[in-house]
Coordinates of C-alpha atoms and ligand atoms in Angstrom, one line a residue:
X1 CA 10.7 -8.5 -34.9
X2 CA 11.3 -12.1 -36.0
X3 CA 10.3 -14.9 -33.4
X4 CA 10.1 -17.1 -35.7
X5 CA 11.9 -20.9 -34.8
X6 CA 15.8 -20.2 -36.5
X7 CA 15.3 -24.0 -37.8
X8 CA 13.0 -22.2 -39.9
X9 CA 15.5 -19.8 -41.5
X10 CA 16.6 -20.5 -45.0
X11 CA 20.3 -19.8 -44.0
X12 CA 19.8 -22.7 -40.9
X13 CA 19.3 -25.5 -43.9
X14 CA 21.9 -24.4 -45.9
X15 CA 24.3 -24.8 -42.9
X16 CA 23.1 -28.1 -41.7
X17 CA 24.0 -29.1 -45.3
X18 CA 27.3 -27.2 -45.6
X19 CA 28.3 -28.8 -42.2
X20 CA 28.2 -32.2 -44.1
X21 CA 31.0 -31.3 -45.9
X22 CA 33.2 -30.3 -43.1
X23 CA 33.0 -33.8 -41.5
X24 CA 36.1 -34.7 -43.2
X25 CA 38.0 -31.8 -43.0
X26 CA 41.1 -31.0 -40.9
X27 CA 42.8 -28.0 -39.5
X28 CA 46.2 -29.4 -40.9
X29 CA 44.6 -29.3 -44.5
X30 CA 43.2 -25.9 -44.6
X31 CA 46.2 -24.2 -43.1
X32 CA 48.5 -25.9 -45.3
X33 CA 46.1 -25.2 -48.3
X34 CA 45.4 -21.5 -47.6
X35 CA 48.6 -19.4 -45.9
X36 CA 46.2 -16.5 -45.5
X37 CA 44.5 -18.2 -42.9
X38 CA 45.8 -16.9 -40.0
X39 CA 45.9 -13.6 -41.4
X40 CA 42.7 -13.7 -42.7
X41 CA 40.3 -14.8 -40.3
X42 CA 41.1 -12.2 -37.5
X43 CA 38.7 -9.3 -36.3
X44 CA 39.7 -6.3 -34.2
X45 CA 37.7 -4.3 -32.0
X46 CA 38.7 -1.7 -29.4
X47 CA 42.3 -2.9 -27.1
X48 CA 41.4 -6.5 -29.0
X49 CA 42.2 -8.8 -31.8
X50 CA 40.2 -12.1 -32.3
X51 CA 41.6 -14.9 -33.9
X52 CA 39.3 -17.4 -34.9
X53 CA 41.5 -19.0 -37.9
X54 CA 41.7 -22.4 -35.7
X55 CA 38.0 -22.8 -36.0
X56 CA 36.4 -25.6 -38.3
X57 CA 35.1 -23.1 -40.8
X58 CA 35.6 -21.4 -44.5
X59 CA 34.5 -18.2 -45.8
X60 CA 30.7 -19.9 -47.1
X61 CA 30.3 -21.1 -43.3
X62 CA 30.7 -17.4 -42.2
X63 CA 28.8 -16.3 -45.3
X64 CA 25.9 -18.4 -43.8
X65 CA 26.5 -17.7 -40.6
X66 CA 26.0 -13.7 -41.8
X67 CA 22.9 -14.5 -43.3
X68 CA 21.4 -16.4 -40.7
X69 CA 22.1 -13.1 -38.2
X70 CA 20.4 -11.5 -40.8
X71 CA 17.4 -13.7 -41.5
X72 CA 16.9 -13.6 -37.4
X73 CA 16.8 -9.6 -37.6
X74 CA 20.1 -9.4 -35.9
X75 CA 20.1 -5.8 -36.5
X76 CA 16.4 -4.9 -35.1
X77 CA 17.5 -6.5 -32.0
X78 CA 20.3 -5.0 -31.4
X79 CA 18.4 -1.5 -31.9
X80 CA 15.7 -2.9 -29.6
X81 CA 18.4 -3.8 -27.0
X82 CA 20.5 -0.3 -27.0
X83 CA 17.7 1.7 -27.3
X84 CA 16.0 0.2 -24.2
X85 CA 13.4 -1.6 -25.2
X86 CA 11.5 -4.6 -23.8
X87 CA 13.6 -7.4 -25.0
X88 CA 12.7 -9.2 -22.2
X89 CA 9.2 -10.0 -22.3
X90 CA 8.6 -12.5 -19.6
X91 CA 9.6 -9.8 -17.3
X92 CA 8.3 -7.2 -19.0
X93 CA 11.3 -5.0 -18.9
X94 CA 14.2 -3.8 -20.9
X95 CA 17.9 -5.0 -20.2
X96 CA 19.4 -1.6 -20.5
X97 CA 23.2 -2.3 -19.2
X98 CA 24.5 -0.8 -22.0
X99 CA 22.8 2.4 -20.7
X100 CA 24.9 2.3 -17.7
X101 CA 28.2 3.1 -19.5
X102 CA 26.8 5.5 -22.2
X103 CA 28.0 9.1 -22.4
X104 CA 24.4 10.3 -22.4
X105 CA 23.3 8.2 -19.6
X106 CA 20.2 9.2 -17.8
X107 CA 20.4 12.2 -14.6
X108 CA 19.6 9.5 -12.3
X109 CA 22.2 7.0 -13.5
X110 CA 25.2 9.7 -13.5
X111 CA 23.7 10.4 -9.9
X112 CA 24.4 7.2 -8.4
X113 CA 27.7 7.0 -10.3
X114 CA 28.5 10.2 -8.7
X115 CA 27.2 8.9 -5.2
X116 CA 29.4 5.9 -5.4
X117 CA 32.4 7.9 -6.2
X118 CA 32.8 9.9 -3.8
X119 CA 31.8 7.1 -1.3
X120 CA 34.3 5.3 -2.7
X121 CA 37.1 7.6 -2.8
X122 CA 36.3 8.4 1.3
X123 CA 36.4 4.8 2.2
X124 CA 39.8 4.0 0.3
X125 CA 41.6 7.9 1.9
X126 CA 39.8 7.8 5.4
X127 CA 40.4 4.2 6.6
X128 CA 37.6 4.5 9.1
X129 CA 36.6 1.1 7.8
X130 CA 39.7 -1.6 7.3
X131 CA 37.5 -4.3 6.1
X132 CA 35.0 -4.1 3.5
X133 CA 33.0 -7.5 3.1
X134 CA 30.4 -7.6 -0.1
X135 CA 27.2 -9.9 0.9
X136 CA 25.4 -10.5 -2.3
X137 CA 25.3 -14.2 -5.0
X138 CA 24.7 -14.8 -8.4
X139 CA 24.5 -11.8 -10.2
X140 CA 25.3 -9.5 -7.0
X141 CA 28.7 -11.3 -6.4
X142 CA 30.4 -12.8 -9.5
X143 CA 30.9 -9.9 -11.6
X144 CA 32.4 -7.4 -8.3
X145 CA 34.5 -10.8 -7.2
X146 CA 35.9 -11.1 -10.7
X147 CA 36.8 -7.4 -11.4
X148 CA 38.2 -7.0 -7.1
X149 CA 39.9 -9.7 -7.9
X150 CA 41.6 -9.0 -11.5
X151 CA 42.5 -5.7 -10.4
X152 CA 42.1 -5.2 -6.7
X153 CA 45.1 -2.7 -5.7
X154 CA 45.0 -3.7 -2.0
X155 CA 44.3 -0.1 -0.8
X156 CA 41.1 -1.4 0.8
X157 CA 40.7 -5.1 2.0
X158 CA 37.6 -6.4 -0.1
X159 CA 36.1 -9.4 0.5
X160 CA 33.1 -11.8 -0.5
X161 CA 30.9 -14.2 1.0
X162 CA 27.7 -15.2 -1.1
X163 CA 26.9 -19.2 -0.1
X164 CA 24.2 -19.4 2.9
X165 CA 27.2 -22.0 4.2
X166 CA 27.9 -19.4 7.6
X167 CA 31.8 -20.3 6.9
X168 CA 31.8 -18.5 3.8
X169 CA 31.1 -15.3 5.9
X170 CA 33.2 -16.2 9.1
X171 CA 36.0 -16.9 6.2
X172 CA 35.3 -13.5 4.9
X173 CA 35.7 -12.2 8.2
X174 CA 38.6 -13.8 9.8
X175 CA 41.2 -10.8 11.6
X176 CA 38.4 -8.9 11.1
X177 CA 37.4 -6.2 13.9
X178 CA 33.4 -5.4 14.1
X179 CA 34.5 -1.6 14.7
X180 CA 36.1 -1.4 11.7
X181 CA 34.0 -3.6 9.1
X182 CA 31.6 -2.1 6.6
X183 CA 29.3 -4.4 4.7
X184 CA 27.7 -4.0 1.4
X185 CA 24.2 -5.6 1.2
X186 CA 24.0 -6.4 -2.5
X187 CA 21.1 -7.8 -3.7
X188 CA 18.7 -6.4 -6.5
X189 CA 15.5 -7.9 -4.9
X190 CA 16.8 -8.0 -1.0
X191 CA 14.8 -11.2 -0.7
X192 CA 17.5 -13.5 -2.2
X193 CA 17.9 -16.0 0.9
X194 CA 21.4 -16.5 1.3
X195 CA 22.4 -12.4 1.0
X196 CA 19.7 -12.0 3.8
X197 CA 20.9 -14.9 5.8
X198 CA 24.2 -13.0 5.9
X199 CA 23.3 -9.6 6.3
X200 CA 21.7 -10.8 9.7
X201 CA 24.3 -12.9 10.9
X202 CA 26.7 -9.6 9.7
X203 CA 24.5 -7.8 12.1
X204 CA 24.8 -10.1 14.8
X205 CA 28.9 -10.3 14.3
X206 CA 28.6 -6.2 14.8
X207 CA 27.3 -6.8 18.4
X208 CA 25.2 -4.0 20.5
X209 CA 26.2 -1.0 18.4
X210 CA 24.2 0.8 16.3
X211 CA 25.1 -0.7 13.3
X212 CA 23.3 1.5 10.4
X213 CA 26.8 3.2 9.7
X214 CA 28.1 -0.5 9.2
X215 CA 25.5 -1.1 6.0
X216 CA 25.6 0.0 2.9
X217 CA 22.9 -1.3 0.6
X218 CA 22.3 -1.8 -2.9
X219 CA 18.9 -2.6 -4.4
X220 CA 16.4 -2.6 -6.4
X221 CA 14.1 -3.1 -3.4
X222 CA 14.8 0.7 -1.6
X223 CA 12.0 0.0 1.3
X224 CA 13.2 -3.6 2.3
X225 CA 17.0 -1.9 2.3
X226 CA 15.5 0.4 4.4
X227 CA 13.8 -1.4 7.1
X228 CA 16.5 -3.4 7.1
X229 CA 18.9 -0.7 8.3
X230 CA 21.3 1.3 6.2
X231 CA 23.2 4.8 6.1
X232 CA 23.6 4.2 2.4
X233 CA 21.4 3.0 -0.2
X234 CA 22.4 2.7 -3.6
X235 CA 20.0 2.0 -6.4
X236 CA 19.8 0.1 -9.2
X237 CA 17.1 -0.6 -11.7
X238 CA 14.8 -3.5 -13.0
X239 CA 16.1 -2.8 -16.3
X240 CA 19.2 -3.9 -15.2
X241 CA 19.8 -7.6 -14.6
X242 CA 21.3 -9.4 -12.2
X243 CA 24.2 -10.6 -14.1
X244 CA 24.9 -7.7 -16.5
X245 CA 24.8 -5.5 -13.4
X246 CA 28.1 -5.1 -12.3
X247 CA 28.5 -1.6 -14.2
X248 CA 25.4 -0.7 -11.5
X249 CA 25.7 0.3 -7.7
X250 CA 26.7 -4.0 -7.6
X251 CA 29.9 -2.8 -8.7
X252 CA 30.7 -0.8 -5.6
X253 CA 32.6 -3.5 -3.7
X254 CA 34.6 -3.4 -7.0
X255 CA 34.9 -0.1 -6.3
X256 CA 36.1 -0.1 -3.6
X257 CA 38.8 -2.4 -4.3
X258 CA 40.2 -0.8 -7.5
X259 CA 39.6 2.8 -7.4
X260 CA 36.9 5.2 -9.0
X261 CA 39.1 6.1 -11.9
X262 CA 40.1 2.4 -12.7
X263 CA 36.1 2.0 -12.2
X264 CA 35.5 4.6 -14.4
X265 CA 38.2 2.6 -17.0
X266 CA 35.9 -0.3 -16.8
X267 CA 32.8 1.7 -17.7
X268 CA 34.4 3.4 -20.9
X269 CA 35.9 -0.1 -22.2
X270 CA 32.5 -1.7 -22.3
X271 CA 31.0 1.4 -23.8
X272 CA 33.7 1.1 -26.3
X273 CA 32.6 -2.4 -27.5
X274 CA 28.7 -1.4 -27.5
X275 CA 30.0 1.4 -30.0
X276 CA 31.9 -1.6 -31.9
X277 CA 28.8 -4.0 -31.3
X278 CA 26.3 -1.6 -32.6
X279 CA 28.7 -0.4 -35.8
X280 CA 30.6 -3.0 -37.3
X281 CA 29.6 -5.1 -39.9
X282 CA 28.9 -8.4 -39.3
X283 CA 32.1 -10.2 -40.6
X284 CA 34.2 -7.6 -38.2
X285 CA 31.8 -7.5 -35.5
X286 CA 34.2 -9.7 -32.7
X287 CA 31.1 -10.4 -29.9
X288 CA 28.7 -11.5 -33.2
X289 CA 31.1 -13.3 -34.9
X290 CA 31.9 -14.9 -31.4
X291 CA 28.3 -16.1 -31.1
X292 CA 28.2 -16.6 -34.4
X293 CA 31.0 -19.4 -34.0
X294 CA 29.5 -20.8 -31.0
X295 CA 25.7 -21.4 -33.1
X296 CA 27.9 -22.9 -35.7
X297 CA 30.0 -25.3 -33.4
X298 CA 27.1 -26.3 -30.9
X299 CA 24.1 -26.9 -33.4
X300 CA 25.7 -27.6 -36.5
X301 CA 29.3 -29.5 -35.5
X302 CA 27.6 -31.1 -32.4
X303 CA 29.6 -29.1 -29.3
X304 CA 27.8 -29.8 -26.4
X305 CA 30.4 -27.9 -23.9
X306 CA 32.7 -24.5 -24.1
X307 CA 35.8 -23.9 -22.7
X308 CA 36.9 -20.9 -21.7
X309 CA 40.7 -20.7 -20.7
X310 CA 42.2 -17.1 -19.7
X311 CA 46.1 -17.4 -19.4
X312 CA 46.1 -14.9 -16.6
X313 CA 45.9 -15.4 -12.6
X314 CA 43.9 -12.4 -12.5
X315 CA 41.2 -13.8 -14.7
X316 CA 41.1 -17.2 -12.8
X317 CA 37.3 -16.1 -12.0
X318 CA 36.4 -15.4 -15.5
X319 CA 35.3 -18.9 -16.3
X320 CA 32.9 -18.4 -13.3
X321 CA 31.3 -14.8 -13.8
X322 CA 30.7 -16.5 -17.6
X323 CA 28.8 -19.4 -16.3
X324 CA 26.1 -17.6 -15.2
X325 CA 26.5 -14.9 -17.6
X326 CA 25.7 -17.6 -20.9
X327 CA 24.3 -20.5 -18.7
X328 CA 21.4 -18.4 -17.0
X329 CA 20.7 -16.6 -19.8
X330 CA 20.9 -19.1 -22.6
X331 CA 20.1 -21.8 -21.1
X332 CA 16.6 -22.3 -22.2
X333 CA 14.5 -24.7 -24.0
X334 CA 11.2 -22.8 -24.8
X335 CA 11.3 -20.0 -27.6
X336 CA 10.0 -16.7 -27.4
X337 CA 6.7 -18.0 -28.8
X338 CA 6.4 -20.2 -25.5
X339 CA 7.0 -23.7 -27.5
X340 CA 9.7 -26.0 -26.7
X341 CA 12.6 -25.9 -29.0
X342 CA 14.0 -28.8 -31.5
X343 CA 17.3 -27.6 -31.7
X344 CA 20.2 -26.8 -29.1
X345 CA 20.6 -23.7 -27.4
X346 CA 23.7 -22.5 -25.2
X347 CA 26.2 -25.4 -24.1
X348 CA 28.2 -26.0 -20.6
X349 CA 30.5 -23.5 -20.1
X350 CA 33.6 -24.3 -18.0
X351 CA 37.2 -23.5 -17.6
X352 CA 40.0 -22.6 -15.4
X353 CA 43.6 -20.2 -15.4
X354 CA 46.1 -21.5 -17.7
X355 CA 48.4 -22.9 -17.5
X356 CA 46.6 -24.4 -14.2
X357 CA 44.3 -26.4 -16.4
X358 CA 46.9 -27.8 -18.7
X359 CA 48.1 -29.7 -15.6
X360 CA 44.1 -31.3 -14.6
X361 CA 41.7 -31.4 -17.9
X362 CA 43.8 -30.6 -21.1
X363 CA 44.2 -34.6 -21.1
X364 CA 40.8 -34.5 -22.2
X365 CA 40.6 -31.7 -24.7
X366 CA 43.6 -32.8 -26.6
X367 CA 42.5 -37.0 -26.4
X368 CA 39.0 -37.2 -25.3
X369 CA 36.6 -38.5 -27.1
X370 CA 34.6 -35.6 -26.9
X371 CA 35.1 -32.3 -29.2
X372 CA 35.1 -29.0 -26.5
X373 CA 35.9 -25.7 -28.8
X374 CA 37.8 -23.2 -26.7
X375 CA 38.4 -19.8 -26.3
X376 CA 41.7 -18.9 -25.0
X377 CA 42.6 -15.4 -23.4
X378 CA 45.7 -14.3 -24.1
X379 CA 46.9 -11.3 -22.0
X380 CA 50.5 -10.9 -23.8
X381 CA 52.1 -9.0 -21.6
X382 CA 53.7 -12.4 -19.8
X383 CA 55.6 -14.4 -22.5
X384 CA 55.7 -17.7 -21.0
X385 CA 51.4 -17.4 -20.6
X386 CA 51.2 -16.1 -24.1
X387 CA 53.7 -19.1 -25.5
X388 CA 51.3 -21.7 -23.9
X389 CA 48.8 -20.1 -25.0
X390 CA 49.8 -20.3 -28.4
X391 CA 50.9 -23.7 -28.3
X392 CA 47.3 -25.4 -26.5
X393 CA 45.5 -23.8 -29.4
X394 CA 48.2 -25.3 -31.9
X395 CA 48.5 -28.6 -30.1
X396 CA 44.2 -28.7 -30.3
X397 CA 44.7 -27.8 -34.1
X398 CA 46.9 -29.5 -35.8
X399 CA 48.1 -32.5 -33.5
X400 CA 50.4 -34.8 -34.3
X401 CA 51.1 -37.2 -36.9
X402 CA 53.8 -39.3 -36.0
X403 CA 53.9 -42.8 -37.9
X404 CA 55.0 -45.6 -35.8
X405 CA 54.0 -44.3 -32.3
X406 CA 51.7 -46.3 -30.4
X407 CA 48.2 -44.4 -31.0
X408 CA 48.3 -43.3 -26.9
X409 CA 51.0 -41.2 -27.9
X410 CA 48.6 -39.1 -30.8
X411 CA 47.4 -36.0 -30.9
X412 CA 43.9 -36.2 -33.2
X413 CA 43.9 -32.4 -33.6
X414 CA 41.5 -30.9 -35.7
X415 CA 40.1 -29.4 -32.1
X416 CA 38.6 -25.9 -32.4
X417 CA 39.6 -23.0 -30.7
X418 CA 39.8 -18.9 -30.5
X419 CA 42.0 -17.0 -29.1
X420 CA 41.3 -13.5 -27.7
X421 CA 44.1 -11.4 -27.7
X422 CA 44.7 -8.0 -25.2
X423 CA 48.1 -6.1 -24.9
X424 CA 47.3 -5.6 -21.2
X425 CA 44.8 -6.3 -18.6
X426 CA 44.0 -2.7 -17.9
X427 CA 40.5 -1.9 -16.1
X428 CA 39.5 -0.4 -20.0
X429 CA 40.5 -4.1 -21.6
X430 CA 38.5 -6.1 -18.7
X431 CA 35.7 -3.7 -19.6
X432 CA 36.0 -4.6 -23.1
X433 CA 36.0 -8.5 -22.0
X434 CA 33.1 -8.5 -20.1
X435 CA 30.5 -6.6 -22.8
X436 CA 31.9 -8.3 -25.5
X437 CA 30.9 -11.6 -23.9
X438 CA 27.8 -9.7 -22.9
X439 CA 26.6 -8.7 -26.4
X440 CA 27.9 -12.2 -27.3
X441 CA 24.8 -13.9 -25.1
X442 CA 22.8 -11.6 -26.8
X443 CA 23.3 -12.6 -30.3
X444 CA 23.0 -16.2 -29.5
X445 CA 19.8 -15.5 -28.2
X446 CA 18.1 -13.6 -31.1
X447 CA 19.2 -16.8 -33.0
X448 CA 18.4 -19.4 -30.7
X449 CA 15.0 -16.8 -30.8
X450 CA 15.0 -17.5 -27.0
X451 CA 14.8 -14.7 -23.8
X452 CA 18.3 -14.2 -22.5
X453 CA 17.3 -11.8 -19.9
X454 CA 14.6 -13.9 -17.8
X455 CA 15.8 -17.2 -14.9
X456 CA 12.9 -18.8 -14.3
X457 CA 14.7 -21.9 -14.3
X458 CA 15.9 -20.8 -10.7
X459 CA 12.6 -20.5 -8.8
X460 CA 11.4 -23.8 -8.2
X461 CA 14.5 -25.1 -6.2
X462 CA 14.1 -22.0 -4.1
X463 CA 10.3 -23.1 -3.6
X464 CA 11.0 -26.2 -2.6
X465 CA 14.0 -25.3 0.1
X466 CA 11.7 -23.1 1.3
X467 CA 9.1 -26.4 1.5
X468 CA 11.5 -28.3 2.9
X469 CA 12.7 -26.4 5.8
X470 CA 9.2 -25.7 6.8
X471 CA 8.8 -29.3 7.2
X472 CA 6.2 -28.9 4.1
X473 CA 7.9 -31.9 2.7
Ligands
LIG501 O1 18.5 -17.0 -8.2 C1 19.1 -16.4 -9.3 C2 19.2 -15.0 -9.1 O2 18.0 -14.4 -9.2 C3 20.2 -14.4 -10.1 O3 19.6 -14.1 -11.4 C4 20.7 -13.1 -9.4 O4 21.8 -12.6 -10.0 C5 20.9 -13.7 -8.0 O5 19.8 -14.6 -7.9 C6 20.9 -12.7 -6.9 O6 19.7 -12.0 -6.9 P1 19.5 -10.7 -6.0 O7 20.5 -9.7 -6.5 O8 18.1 -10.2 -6.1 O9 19.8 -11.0 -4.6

C-alpha cells in the first residue's frame, strides 16, 4: 500500500499549481457564470444530500482531487480498513468499527449487542434504577453524551461526568438517591485516571452496601473491571478505538437513554454509509469528497481551522464529539514512514448550534481576517434553522457589494462552506452523520499518509501529572 509522502504524488503538484489560479476567483463570479452550480455540485448518499457548490473549486480541482485519492491507493485502504486489517500500525491492530454495524458481524459482537439489549430494555421497563450516571472521557463519553443527548427520550435519566474535577460527578448526581443509581464504568483500558477517580468516589457516594449490582462495566480490560467490582461486564475490543467506539458496549449509556430499537436505528444508518463509502465512485462518494474538500482547503487554499455549525439544539454536542474524532486522529506530524511531515495535516476544528453561534463568532467568519471553511448541518425539519442556515452559507459566499458604504459595513464573501442536508434527525440519520464523518478522517489520512487510529500525542501530559502529584517534579 502506498506510504509514500502525498507531496510526492503527481496529482499534489498539479493542485498546488491549479490553486494559483483560484487566488483571484470569487464565489459571486462562478455562480453568476455557471447556473448549474448549485445543481451540479451536490452528492447524495443514504437520508443525505451534500452541497458543496459554495466551495472555492471547479470540476479540474475535483478532477485532481480524484486523482490524488487515487495516486494515494484510496481504494486499497479502504479494503484494508473494512476488511479488518492492521491499518494501524503503531498499535498493531485493526480499527474494525465498521464491523460493529455489519449484517455479518462476528458471534461475539451480536452477543454483546444482544447482552446490552436486553439490559437495556430491563433498566428503561423495571425502574429499579432512576438514575443512570455514565463515568467514562474522551472516547468513552463524547460519542454516548452526543447521541443521549440528540435523542434521549427521557424514559431513563442518563447522565455524564468524565472531568477528574469531583463537581462534574456531584453535578451528575444532584437529587440523586444511592439506592437507586446505576453507574456505567466506561473505559476501554480501565486505567484512564479520571474514569477511575470517579468510579471510586461513585463507590464511596453508594455507602456500606454491597454495591456490585450498582456497576456495570465496559472494557477492554475484563480482569481490572473485575476486581474492581461489577454485576455486568460488557466487552469491547482493541480493534475498536476509543473514539469510533460508540457503536460498542460505550454506547450503552446511549442506550439507555434512547431505546434499543432507536439504538439499533443508529447501527443500520452507519452501516448504510460504509455500504455508500465502500461503493460509490469517487465524485459521488459524500465522506471522500468531504475529505477531499478539506485536503484541498487546508493544504492547498491555506485553512488552518474548520467550522462545523449544526442548526439543531440536539446536535449542540456535535462540534465536540468531532474534535476528538478529526483532532486525535489527524492530528499528526510524523508519516507512516516515521519522518516528520512538510505539509499540513488536519486543522482546528470548532463550532457551536446555530443560530447560537451567529450571535458570538459569526462576526469573525463573515469579516475576519482569517478564511474558516464551514460545514453547516441542516436538519430541515425547522424552517426558521434551515432559513439561517441557508442564508450564513450565502452571506459567507457571495457577500455584499454595496458602493458607497463605509468598508465596516462589507461583507468580503468569497468564504467557503458545505452544507449537509437531512429531512430529519432520526437515530438512522445521526448514524449516518457520525460514520460519514468517520470514514471522512479516514480518507484524510491515507492522503495526509499519516495513522489516524493511534494518540500518542496524549501520553506524555498523563506522565507528567502523574510526576507531578508524586512530588517527582
Ligand atoms: O487519553 C486519550 C484517550 O486514550 C482517548 O483516546 C480515549 O478515548 C480516552 O483516553 C479514554 O480512554 P479509556 O476508554 O481507555 O478510558
Amino acid at each position: 500500500m502506498n506510504t509514500t509522502s502525498p507531496v510526492q504524488c503527481k496529482a499534489w503538484g498539479q493542485l498546488a499549481v491549479h490553486a494559483e489560479s483560484w487566488r483571484s476567483v470569487h464565489l459571486r463570479e462562478l455562480f453568476a457564470n455557471d447556473v448549474a452550480r448549485s445543481i451540479q455540485l451536490v452528492a447524495e448518499a443514504p437520508g443525505l444530500r451534500y452541497d458543496y457548490s459554495r466551495q472555492r473549486l471547479g470540476a479540474i480541482t475535483l478532477h485532481l482531487l480524484s486523482r490524488l485519492a487515487e495516486e494515494r491507493g484510496l481504494a486499497e485502504w479502504r479494503e484494508a480498513l473494512l476488511q479488518g486489517r492492521e491499518v494501524n500500525h503503531t498499535e498493531k491492530r485493526a480499527a474494525w468499527h465498521t464491523a460493529l454495524r455489519s449484517p455479518d458481524a462476528s458471534a461475539e459482537v451480536r452477543a454483546t449487542l444482544g447482552r446490552m439489549k436486553s439490559l437495556a430494555s430491563r433498566l428503561r421497563t423495571q425502574k429499579t434504577f432512576k438514575r443512570v450516571v455514565n463515568l467514562g472521557t474522551g472516547g468513552s463519553d463524547l460519542g454516548p453524551r452526543l447521541v443521549a443527548d440528540a435523542l434521549g427520550d427521557g424514559q431513563l435519566d442518563v447522565r455524564f461526568a468524565a472531568n477528574v474535577d469531583p463537581r462534574d460527578l456531584e453535578r451528575a448526581l444532584e437529587g440523586a438517591e444511592p439506592a437507586s443509581t446505576l453507574f456505567i464504568v466506561a473505559s476501554k483500558t480501565f486505567t484512564t485516571q479520571e474514569t477511575m477517580a470517579n468510579a471510586e468516589a461513585a463507590k464511596r457516594w453508594l455507602g456500606q452496601r454491597d454495591t456490585r449490582p450498582h456497576f456495570v462495566a465496559v472494557t477492554a480490560n475484563t480482569a481490572l473491571a473485575k476486581s474492581f467490582g461489577a454485576d455486568e461486564i460488557l466487552p469491547m475490543w482493541d480493534w475498536v478505538g476509543g473514539r469510533f467506539s460508540v457503536w460498542s458496549a460505550v454506547g450503552f449509556a446511549a442506550m439507555c437513554a434512547i431505546g434499543p430499537e432507536a439504538f439499533q436505528d443508529l447501527l443500520d444508518g452507519a452501516r448504510d454509509i460504509d455500504e455508500h463509502f465502500a461503493q460509490a465512485p469517487l465524485d459521488k462518494n459524500v465522506p471522500a469528497l468531504m475529505a477531499l474538500i478539506g485536503v484541498w482547503n487546508t493544504n492547498f487554499l491555506g485553512a488552518a481551522t474548520h467550522a462545523v455549525l449544526p442548526y439543531s439544539n440536539a446536535l449542540r454536542l456535535l462540534p465536540a464529539y468531532l474534535q476528538q474524532l478529526e483532532m486525535e486522529s489527524n492530528g499528526k506530524r510524523v508519516d507512516r514512514e516515521d519522518r516528520t511531515v512538510d505539509y499540513a495535516t488536519a486543522p482546528v476544528l470548532w463550532g457551536a448550534e446555530g443560530t447560537v453561534s451567529q450571535h458570538s463568532f459569526h462576526q469573525l467568519l463573515h469579516q475576519g481576517t482569517q478564511t474558516v471553511p464551514c460545514d453547516f448541518i441542516d436538519v430541515s425539519s425547522n424552517e426558521v434553522l434551515s432559513a439561517n442556515a441557508r442564508a450564513q452559507a450565502d452571506a459567507l459566499a457571495f457577500g455584499t457589494q454595496a458602493p458607497g458604504l463605509p468598508a465596516y459595513r462589507q461583507y468580503p464573501g468569497n468564504r467557503p462552506s458545505s452544507v449537509l442536508f437531512f429531512d430529519d434527525l432520526t437515530p438512522r440519520n445521526l448514524g449516518r452523520l457520525i460514520a460519514l464523518y468517520e470514514h471522512k478522517v479516514f480518507t484524510q489520512g491515507v492522503v495526509w499518509n499519516i495513522n489516524s487510529f493511534d494518540q500518542w500525542g496524549v501520553e506524555l501530559g498523563k506522565e507528567l501529572a502523574k510526576k507531578i502529584l508524586k512530588g517527582d517534579r
